[in-house]
Amino acid sequence: MLDATTIYADYQATTPVDPRVIEKMAQFWGNAFGNPHSNDHIIGWRANDAVVDAATSVANLVGATTDEIIFTSGATEANNLALLGLARRAPPDRRRVLVSAIEHKCVLAAARVLSELHGFEVQIIPVDQEGLIDLKALEYSLDPSVLLVCTMAVNNEVGSIQDIPYIAALVHSYGALLHCDAAQAPCAMDLSGLASNVDLMSLSGHKMYGPQGIGVLYVRQGLHDQLEPLIYGGGQQEGLRSGTVPMPLCVGLGSATEFVCGPEAYIERKRIAEQRNVFVGCLQDRDLRIYVNGPCSDCRHPGNANIRFDGLDARDILGSLQPKLAASTGAACASGIPEPSHVLRAMGLTKEQSNASIRFSFGRYTTDEEIDIAANLTLQTIASMRKKQL
Ligand SMILES: Cc1ncc(COP(=O)(O)O)c(C=O)c1O
């Protein structure tokens, strides 16, 4: 769909906005505009109602209550607010933070700030070769001086799904708090019970067919006072996140949540997993030097296929596939200097293996025909690159 010339296989980078979401948002940029914080007139009251409805939809997705939802600009801000906010009000006897090795760069960077600027001891918890957290190492590192543990629900590069209920029980048994970056989770799993396990949770609109520029930090009831805001101002959102809430974006996020839960979402995940398996099978049947990085399908994002083309460079492959197929390495490269993925390195891959890996991610609008074409294009490209190497 989308663009006739390019097959989109990068749903974990961003999802296209669902047309039903666009339709819902449109009216709030039109006649139903308003500042949700204008308390003195009906236009403001209606705008506020729209924001509250959106927060309720998000809360329903994760099994929370409306007042536990704080809107942010995205998961990056939500993750920063969780780590920095909590650390700035931490009791003096809890000065350690544990962070899994495969967290998104925004969590790792915030954790570095805790260590370098706030004097926290930050410890990285290793993962196994499938990208699953080493639970023994986590347990070994826990003690009553730990303030916070950060483990994502679903990894953005290899799609590994962590056992959050088990981790939560472990973390809480030491009186520590659990923050879960769930940005990639809505398209991967049923989230209905997640809030009952975690203390803080981050979500992002553009990873679930909603708009970019909006996210959420779920803050468990009773924890609001333990967070210092990152942004000060008019005291909106319980003083935790000042600034006018972007009402149309909130409406979009709220609307998007309705299409990632329930029986239809379950069927969609199943269909996407089947397409992903066909894609991987097609590649592996025809080239014996193709490997899959990450876990088995049971504990993996249904749309994720992280594939290693040993002996080749992922960026050369991706370049050769332009403009026909959009996939990515999955590793952040904001500096313009490509680095081997910290996720794949943490799973034990060498630098060369990491640099030979591509993340293909499929989603709502992927068709069987696109899977077929994408597999054939990839095979043709790597065959011709291998030929040139001879
Ligand atoms: C796991 C995870 N966390 C956080 C983020 C950042 O999200 P946002 O773009 O909403 O800031 C991403 C986006 O790539 C992600 O995949």
Coordinates of C-alpha atoms and ligand atoms in Angstrom, one line a residue:
M1 CA 0.0 0.0 0.0
L2 CA 1.2 3.6 0.7
D3 CA 3.6 4.2 -2.2
A4 CA 3.4 2.1 -5.3
T5 CA 7.1 2.2 -5.9
T6 CA 8.3 1.3 -2.4
I7 CA 7.4 -1.7 -0.3
Y8 CA 7.4 -0.6 3.4
A9 CA 9.1 -3.0 5.7
D10 CA 10.1 -0.6 8.5
Y11 CA 7.0 -0.6 10.7
Q12 CA 9.1 -0.7 13.9
A13 CA 10.7 2.7 12.9
T14 CA 7.3 4.2 12.4
T15 CA 3.8 3.1 11.4
P16 CA 1.7 4.9 8.9
V17 CA -1.2 6.7 10.5
D18 CA -4.4 4.6 10.2
P19 CA -6.9 6.5 8.0
R20 CA -9.6 6.0 10.8
V21 CA -7.2 7.8 13.1
I22 CA -6.7 10.6 10.6
E23 CA -10.4 11.0 10.2
K24 CA -10.9 11.2 14.0
M25 CA -8.2 13.8 14.4
A26 CA -9.2 16.0 11.5
Q27 CA -12.3 17.5 13.2
F28 CA -10.1 18.6 16.2
W29 CA -7.9 20.6 13.8
G30 CA -11.1 22.1 12.4
N31 CA -14.3 23.1 14.0
A32 CA -13.7 21.2 17.2
F33 CA -10.5 23.2 18.0
G34 CA -9.8 24.5 21.5
N35 CA -7.4 24.8 24.3
P36 CA -8.1 21.9 26.7
H37 CA -6.8 24.1 29.6
S38 CA -9.3 27.0 28.9
N39 CA -11.5 26.6 31.9
D40 CA -13.8 29.5 31.3
H41 CA -15.8 28.5 28.2
I42 CA -17.5 25.6 26.4
I43 CA -14.9 25.4 23.7
G44 CA -12.2 24.7 26.3
W45 CA -14.5 22.3 28.2
R46 CA -15.1 20.3 25.0
A47 CA -11.4 20.2 24.2
N48 CA -10.7 19.0 27.7
D49 CA -13.4 16.3 27.3
A50 CA -11.6 15.1 24.1
V51 CA -8.3 14.8 26.0
V52 CA -9.9 13.0 28.9
D53 CA -11.5 10.5 26.5
A54 CA -8.2 9.9 24.8
A55 CA -6.5 9.3 28.2
T56 CA -9.2 6.9 29.1
S57 CA -8.7 5.0 25.8
V58 CA -5.0 4.7 26.5
A59 CA -5.7 3.7 30.1
N60 CA -8.1 0.9 28.9
L61 CA -5.4 -0.4 26.6
V62 CA -3.0 -1.1 29.4
G63 CA -5.4 -1.7 32.3
A64 CA -4.8 1.7 34.0
T65 CA -7.0 4.5 35.2
T66 CA -7.4 7.8 33.3
D67 CA -5.5 9.8 36.0
E68 CA -2.5 7.6 35.6
I69 CA -1.9 8.8 32.0
I70 CA 0.5 11.7 31.4
F71 CA 0.8 12.9 27.8
T72 CA 4.3 13.6 26.5
S73 CA 5.9 14.3 23.1
G74 CA 6.8 10.7 22.6
A75 CA 8.4 7.7 24.3
T76 CA 11.8 9.5 24.4
E77 CA 10.4 12.2 26.7
A78 CA 8.4 9.7 28.7
N79 CA 11.5 7.6 29.3
N80 CA 13.5 10.7 30.3
L81 CA 10.7 11.8 32.7
A82 CA 10.6 8.3 34.2
L83 CA 14.3 8.0 34.9
L84 CA 15.3 11.6 35.6
G85 CA 12.1 12.5 37.4
L86 CA 12.3 9.6 39.8
A87 CA 16.0 9.9 40.4
R88 CA 15.7 13.6 41.3
R89 CA 13.4 12.8 44.2
A90 CA 15.0 9.5 45.2
P91 CA 15.5 8.7 48.9
P92 CA 19.1 8.8 50.0
D93 CA 19.3 5.0 50.6
R94 CA 18.3 4.1 47.1
R95 CA 21.0 5.2 44.7
R96 CA 21.3 2.3 42.3
V97 CA 19.6 1.9 38.9
L98 CA 19.6 -1.3 36.8
V99 CA 19.1 -1.0 33.1
S100 CA 18.9 -3.8 30.5
A101 CA 21.7 -3.8 27.9
I102 CA 19.2 -3.7 25.0
E103 CA 17.2 -0.7 26.1
H104 CA 16.5 2.1 23.5
K105 CA 19.3 4.7 23.3
C106 CA 17.1 7.2 25.1
V107 CA 16.9 5.0 28.2
L108 CA 20.6 4.3 28.1
A109 CA 21.5 8.0 27.6
A110 CA 19.2 9.1 30.5
A111 CA 20.8 6.4 32.7
R112 CA 24.2 7.8 31.8
V113 CA 23.1 11.2 33.0
L114 CA 22.0 9.7 36.3
S115 CA 25.4 8.3 36.7
E116 CA 27.5 11.3 35.5
L117 CA 25.4 14.2 36.8
H118 CA 23.5 12.7 39.8
G119 CA 25.9 10.3 41.3
F120 CA 23.8 7.1 40.8
E121 CA 25.4 3.8 40.4
V122 CA 24.0 2.5 37.1
Q123 CA 24.4 -1.2 36.3
I124 CA 23.8 -2.8 32.9
I125 CA 21.9 -6.1 33.0
P126 CA 23.0 -8.5 30.3
V127 CA 20.8 -10.4 27.9
D128 CA 21.2 -13.9 26.4
Q129 CA 21.9 -14.6 22.7
E130 CA 18.1 -14.4 22.0
G131 CA 17.9 -10.9 23.4
L132 CA 16.1 -12.0 26.6
I133 CA 17.1 -10.5 29.9
D134 CA 19.4 -12.7 32.0
L135 CA 17.1 -13.1 35.0
K136 CA 19.7 -14.6 37.2
A137 CA 22.0 -11.6 36.7
L138 CA 19.1 -9.3 37.4
E139 CA 18.3 -11.1 40.6
Y140 CA 21.9 -11.1 41.6
S141 CA 22.1 -7.4 41.2
L142 CA 19.0 -6.5 43.1
D143 CA 19.2 -5.4 46.7
P144 CA 17.4 -2.8 48.9
S145 CA 19.6 0.0 47.5
V146 CA 18.1 -0.3 44.0
L147 CA 15.7 2.6 43.2
L148 CA 14.6 1.6 39.7
V149 CA 14.9 -1.2 37.2
C150 CA 14.3 -0.5 33.5
T151 CA 13.4 -3.3 31.2
M152 CA 11.6 -2.8 27.9
A153 CA 8.6 -5.0 27.0
V154 CA 9.5 -5.5 23.4
N155 CA 12.8 -4.8 21.7
N156 CA 12.9 -2.5 18.7
E157 CA 15.6 -4.3 16.8
V158 CA 15.1 -8.0 17.4
G159 CA 11.6 -8.0 18.8
S160 CA 12.4 -10.0 21.9
I161 CA 9.4 -10.0 24.3
Q162 CA 10.4 -10.0 28.0
D163 CA 8.6 -11.8 30.8
I164 CA 7.4 -8.6 32.5
P165 CA 5.2 -10.2 35.2
Y166 CA 8.1 -12.4 36.4
I167 CA 10.6 -9.4 36.3
A168 CA 8.0 -7.2 38.2
A169 CA 7.6 -9.7 41.0
L170 CA 11.4 -10.0 41.3
V171 CA 12.0 -6.2 41.3
H172 CA 9.1 -5.5 43.7
S173 CA 10.3 -8.1 46.2
Y174 CA 13.3 -5.8 46.8
G175 CA 11.1 -2.7 47.1
A176 CA 12.5 -1.3 43.9
L177 CA 10.3 0.3 41.1
L178 CA 10.0 -1.1 37.6
H179 CA 9.9 1.1 34.5
C180 CA 8.9 -0.5 31.3
D181 CA 9.5 1.1 27.9
A182 CA 6.5 -0.4 26.0
A183 CA 6.8 1.7 22.9
Q184 CA 7.0 -1.4 20.7
A185 CA 4.5 -3.5 22.6
P186 CA 1.1 -2.4 21.3
C187 CA 1.6 -4.1 17.9
A188 CA 3.3 -7.2 19.5
M189 CA 1.2 -8.3 22.4
D190 CA -1.9 -8.0 24.5
L191 CA -1.3 -5.1 26.9
S192 CA -4.4 -5.4 29.0
G193 CA -2.6 -6.4 32.2
L194 CA 0.7 -4.6 31.8
A195 CA -0.1 -1.6 34.1
S196 CA -0.9 -3.9 37.0
N197 CA 2.7 -5.1 36.9
V198 CA 4.8 -2.0 36.3
D199 CA 5.2 1.3 38.1
L200 CA 6.0 3.5 35.1
M201 CA 5.4 2.7 31.4
S202 CA 6.2 4.6 28.2
L203 CA 4.2 4.5 25.0
S204 CA 4.5 6.2 21.6
G205 CA 1.8 7.2 19.2
H206 CA 3.7 6.6 16.0
K207 CA 4.5 2.9 16.8
M208 CA 0.8 2.0 16.9
Y209 CA -0.6 3.7 13.8
G210 CA -1.2 7.0 15.6
P211 CA 0.5 10.3 15.0
Q212 CA 4.1 11.2 15.6
G213 CA 4.9 13.7 18.4
I214 CA 2.7 12.2 21.1
G215 CA 3.4 9.6 23.7
V216 CA 2.5 8.7 27.2
L217 CA 4.0 8.0 30.6
Y218 CA 1.9 5.8 32.7
V219 CA 2.5 6.7 36.3
R220 CA 1.1 4.3 38.9
Q221 CA -1.3 5.9 41.4
G222 CA 0.6 7.2 44.4
L223 CA 3.8 7.7 42.5
H224 CA 3.1 11.2 41.1
D225 CA 4.7 12.9 44.1
Q226 CA 7.9 10.9 43.7
L227 CA 8.6 12.4 40.2
E228 CA 10.2 15.7 39.6
P229 CA 9.0 17.2 36.3
L230 CA 11.4 17.8 33.4
I231 CA 9.3 20.7 32.1
Y232 CA 8.1 23.5 34.4
G233 CA 5.3 26.0 33.6
G234 CA 1.6 26.3 34.0
G235 CA 1.3 23.1 36.0
Q236 CA -0.8 21.1 33.5
Q237 CA -1.1 17.4 33.9
E238 CA -0.8 17.4 37.7
G239 CA 2.3 19.6 37.4
L240 CA 4.2 16.7 36.0
R241 CA 4.3 18.0 32.4
S242 CA 3.6 21.6 31.9
G243 CA 2.6 23.0 28.5
T244 CA -0.6 22.9 26.5
V245 CA -1.6 19.4 25.7
P246 CA -1.7 18.9 21.9
M247 CA -5.4 17.9 21.9
P248 CA -5.7 16.6 18.2
L249 CA -2.6 14.4 18.8
C250 CA -4.0 13.0 22.0
V251 CA -7.2 12.2 20.2
G252 CA -5.2 10.4 17.5
L253 CA -3.3 8.4 20.1
G254 CA -6.5 7.5 21.9
S255 CA -8.2 6.5 18.6
A256 CA -5.1 4.3 17.6
T257 CA -5.3 2.3 20.8
E258 CA -8.7 1.0 19.8
F259 CA -7.3 -0.8 16.8
V260 CA -4.4 -2.5 18.6
C261 CA -6.5 -4.4 21.2
G262 CA -9.3 -7.0 21.1
P263 CA -10.0 -10.0 18.8
E264 CA -9.2 -8.1 15.6
A265 CA -5.8 -7.1 16.8
Y266 CA -5.1 -10.7 17.8
I267 CA -6.0 -11.8 14.3
E268 CA -3.9 -9.1 12.8
R269 CA -0.9 -10.1 14.8
K270 CA -1.3 -13.7 13.8
R271 CA -1.6 -12.8 10.1
I272 CA 1.5 -10.6 10.3
A273 CA 3.5 -13.3 12.0
E274 CA 2.6 -15.7 9.2
Q275 CA 3.7 -13.3 6.6
R276 CA 6.9 -12.7 8.5
N277 CA 7.5 -16.5 8.7
V278 CA 6.9 -16.8 4.9
F279 CA 9.4 -14.0 4.3
V280 CA 12.1 -15.6 6.4
G281 CA 11.4 -19.1 5.0
C282 CA 11.7 -17.8 1.5
L283 CA 15.1 -16.2 2.2
Q284 CA 16.5 -19.2 4.1
D285 CA 15.3 -21.8 1.6
R286 CA 17.3 -20.1 -1.2
D287 CA 20.5 -18.9 0.6
L288 CA 22.2 -21.0 3.2
R289 CA 24.2 -18.0 4.5
I290 CA 21.2 -16.2 5.9
Y291 CA 20.6 -16.3 9.7
V292 CA 17.9 -14.9 11.9
N293 CA 19.0 -12.9 14.9
G294 CA 16.9 -13.0 18.0
P295 CA 14.4 -15.2 19.7
C296 CA 12.0 -17.9 18.4
S297 CA 8.6 -16.8 17.2
D298 CA 6.8 -17.4 20.6
C299 CA 8.5 -14.6 22.4
R300 CA 9.1 -12.3 19.4
H301 CA 7.3 -9.3 17.9
P302 CA 5.1 -10.8 15.2
G303 CA 6.3 -8.4 12.5
N304 CA 10.0 -8.5 13.3
A305 CA 12.6 -10.3 11.2
N306 CA 16.2 -9.3 12.0
I307 CA 18.2 -11.0 9.3
R308 CA 22.0 -11.5 9.1
F309 CA 23.7 -11.6 5.7
D310 CA 27.1 -12.8 6.7
G311 CA 29.9 -11.4 4.6
L312 CA 27.9 -8.4 3.4
D313 CA 27.3 -4.9 4.7
A314 CA 23.8 -4.1 5.7
R315 CA 24.0 -0.5 4.6
D316 CA 25.2 -1.6 1.1
I317 CA 22.3 -4.0 0.8
L318 CA 19.8 -1.4 2.0
G319 CA 21.3 1.2 -0.5
S320 CA 21.0 -1.3 -3.4
L321 CA 17.3 -2.0 -2.5
Q322 CA 16.4 1.7 -3.0
P323 CA 13.8 2.8 -3.9
K324 CA 12.0 -0.5 -4.1
L325 CA 12.2 -1.7 -0.5
A326 CA 12.4 0.3 2.8
A327 CA 13.9 -1.6 5.7
S328 CA 16.6 -0.5 8.2
T329 CA 19.5 -1.6 10.4
G330 CA 17.4 -0.7 13.4
A331 CA 20.4 0.9 15.1
A332 CA 20.2 4.6 15.9
C333 CA 22.5 6.6 13.8
A334 CA 21.7 10.2 14.7
S335 CA 25.4 11.3 14.4
G336 CA 25.6 10.1 10.8
I337 CA 28.5 7.8 11.8
P338 CA 27.1 4.3 11.7
E339 CA 27.8 2.2 14.8
P340 CA 27.3 -1.5 15.2
S341 CA 24.0 -2.1 17.0
H342 CA 24.4 -2.2 20.8
V343 CA 21.5 -4.6 20.9
L344 CA 23.1 -7.2 18.6
R345 CA 26.5 -6.7 20.3
A346 CA 24.9 -7.3 23.7
M347 CA 23.5 -10.6 22.3
G348 CA 27.0 -11.7 21.5
L349 CA 27.3 -10.9 17.8
T350 CA 30.6 -9.7 16.5
K351 CA 30.9 -6.2 15.0
E352 CA 31.0 -7.7 11.5
Q353 CA 27.9 -9.8 12.2
S354 CA 26.1 -6.7 13.6
N355 CA 27.0 -4.7 10.5
A356 CA 25.6 -7.5 8.3
S357 CA 22.2 -7.4 9.9
I358 CA 19.0 -5.8 8.7
R359 CA 15.7 -5.3 10.5
F360 CA 12.6 -6.0 8.3
S361 CA 9.4 -5.2 10.1
F362 CA 5.9 -5.8 8.7
G363 CA 2.6 -4.5 9.8
R364 CA -1.1 -3.7 9.2
Y365 CA -0.9 -2.9 5.5
T366 CA 1.7 -5.5 4.5
T367 CA 0.2 -7.8 1.7
D368 CA 1.2 -11.3 0.8
E369 CA 2.2 -10.0 -2.6
E370 CA 4.6 -7.5 -1.0
I371 CA 6.1 -10.3 1.1
D372 CA 6.8 -12.3 -2.1
I373 CA 8.3 -9.3 -3.9
A374 CA 10.3 -8.2 -0.9
A375 CA 11.9 -11.6 -0.5
N376 CA 12.7 -11.9 -4.2
L377 CA 14.2 -8.4 -4.3
T378 CA 16.4 -9.1 -1.3
L379 CA 17.6 -12.4 -2.7
Q380 CA 18.4 -10.9 -6.1
T381 CA 20.3 -8.1 -4.4
I382 CA 22.4 -10.2 -2.2
A383 CA 23.1 -12.7 -5.0
S384 CA 24.4 -10.0 -7.2
M385 CA 26.5 -8.5 -4.3
R386 CA 28.0 -11.9 -3.5
K387 CA 28.8 -12.4 -7.2
K388 CA 30.7 -9.2 -7.3
Q389 CA 32.8 -10.4 -4.3
L390 CA 34.0 -13.5 -6.2
Ligands
LIG1 C1 11.6 0.9 22.3 C2 11.6 2.3 21.9 N1 11.6 3.3 22.9 C3 11.6 4.6 22.6 C4 11.5 5.0 21.3 C5 11.4 6.5 21.1 O1 10.1 6.8 20.8 P1 9.7 8.3 20.3 O2 10.0 8.3 18.8 O3 8.2 8.3 20.5 O4 10.4 9.3 21.0 C6 11.5 4.1 20.3 C7 11.5 4.6 18.9 O5 12.2 4.2 18.1 C8 11.5 2.7 20.6 O6 11.4 1.8 19.6

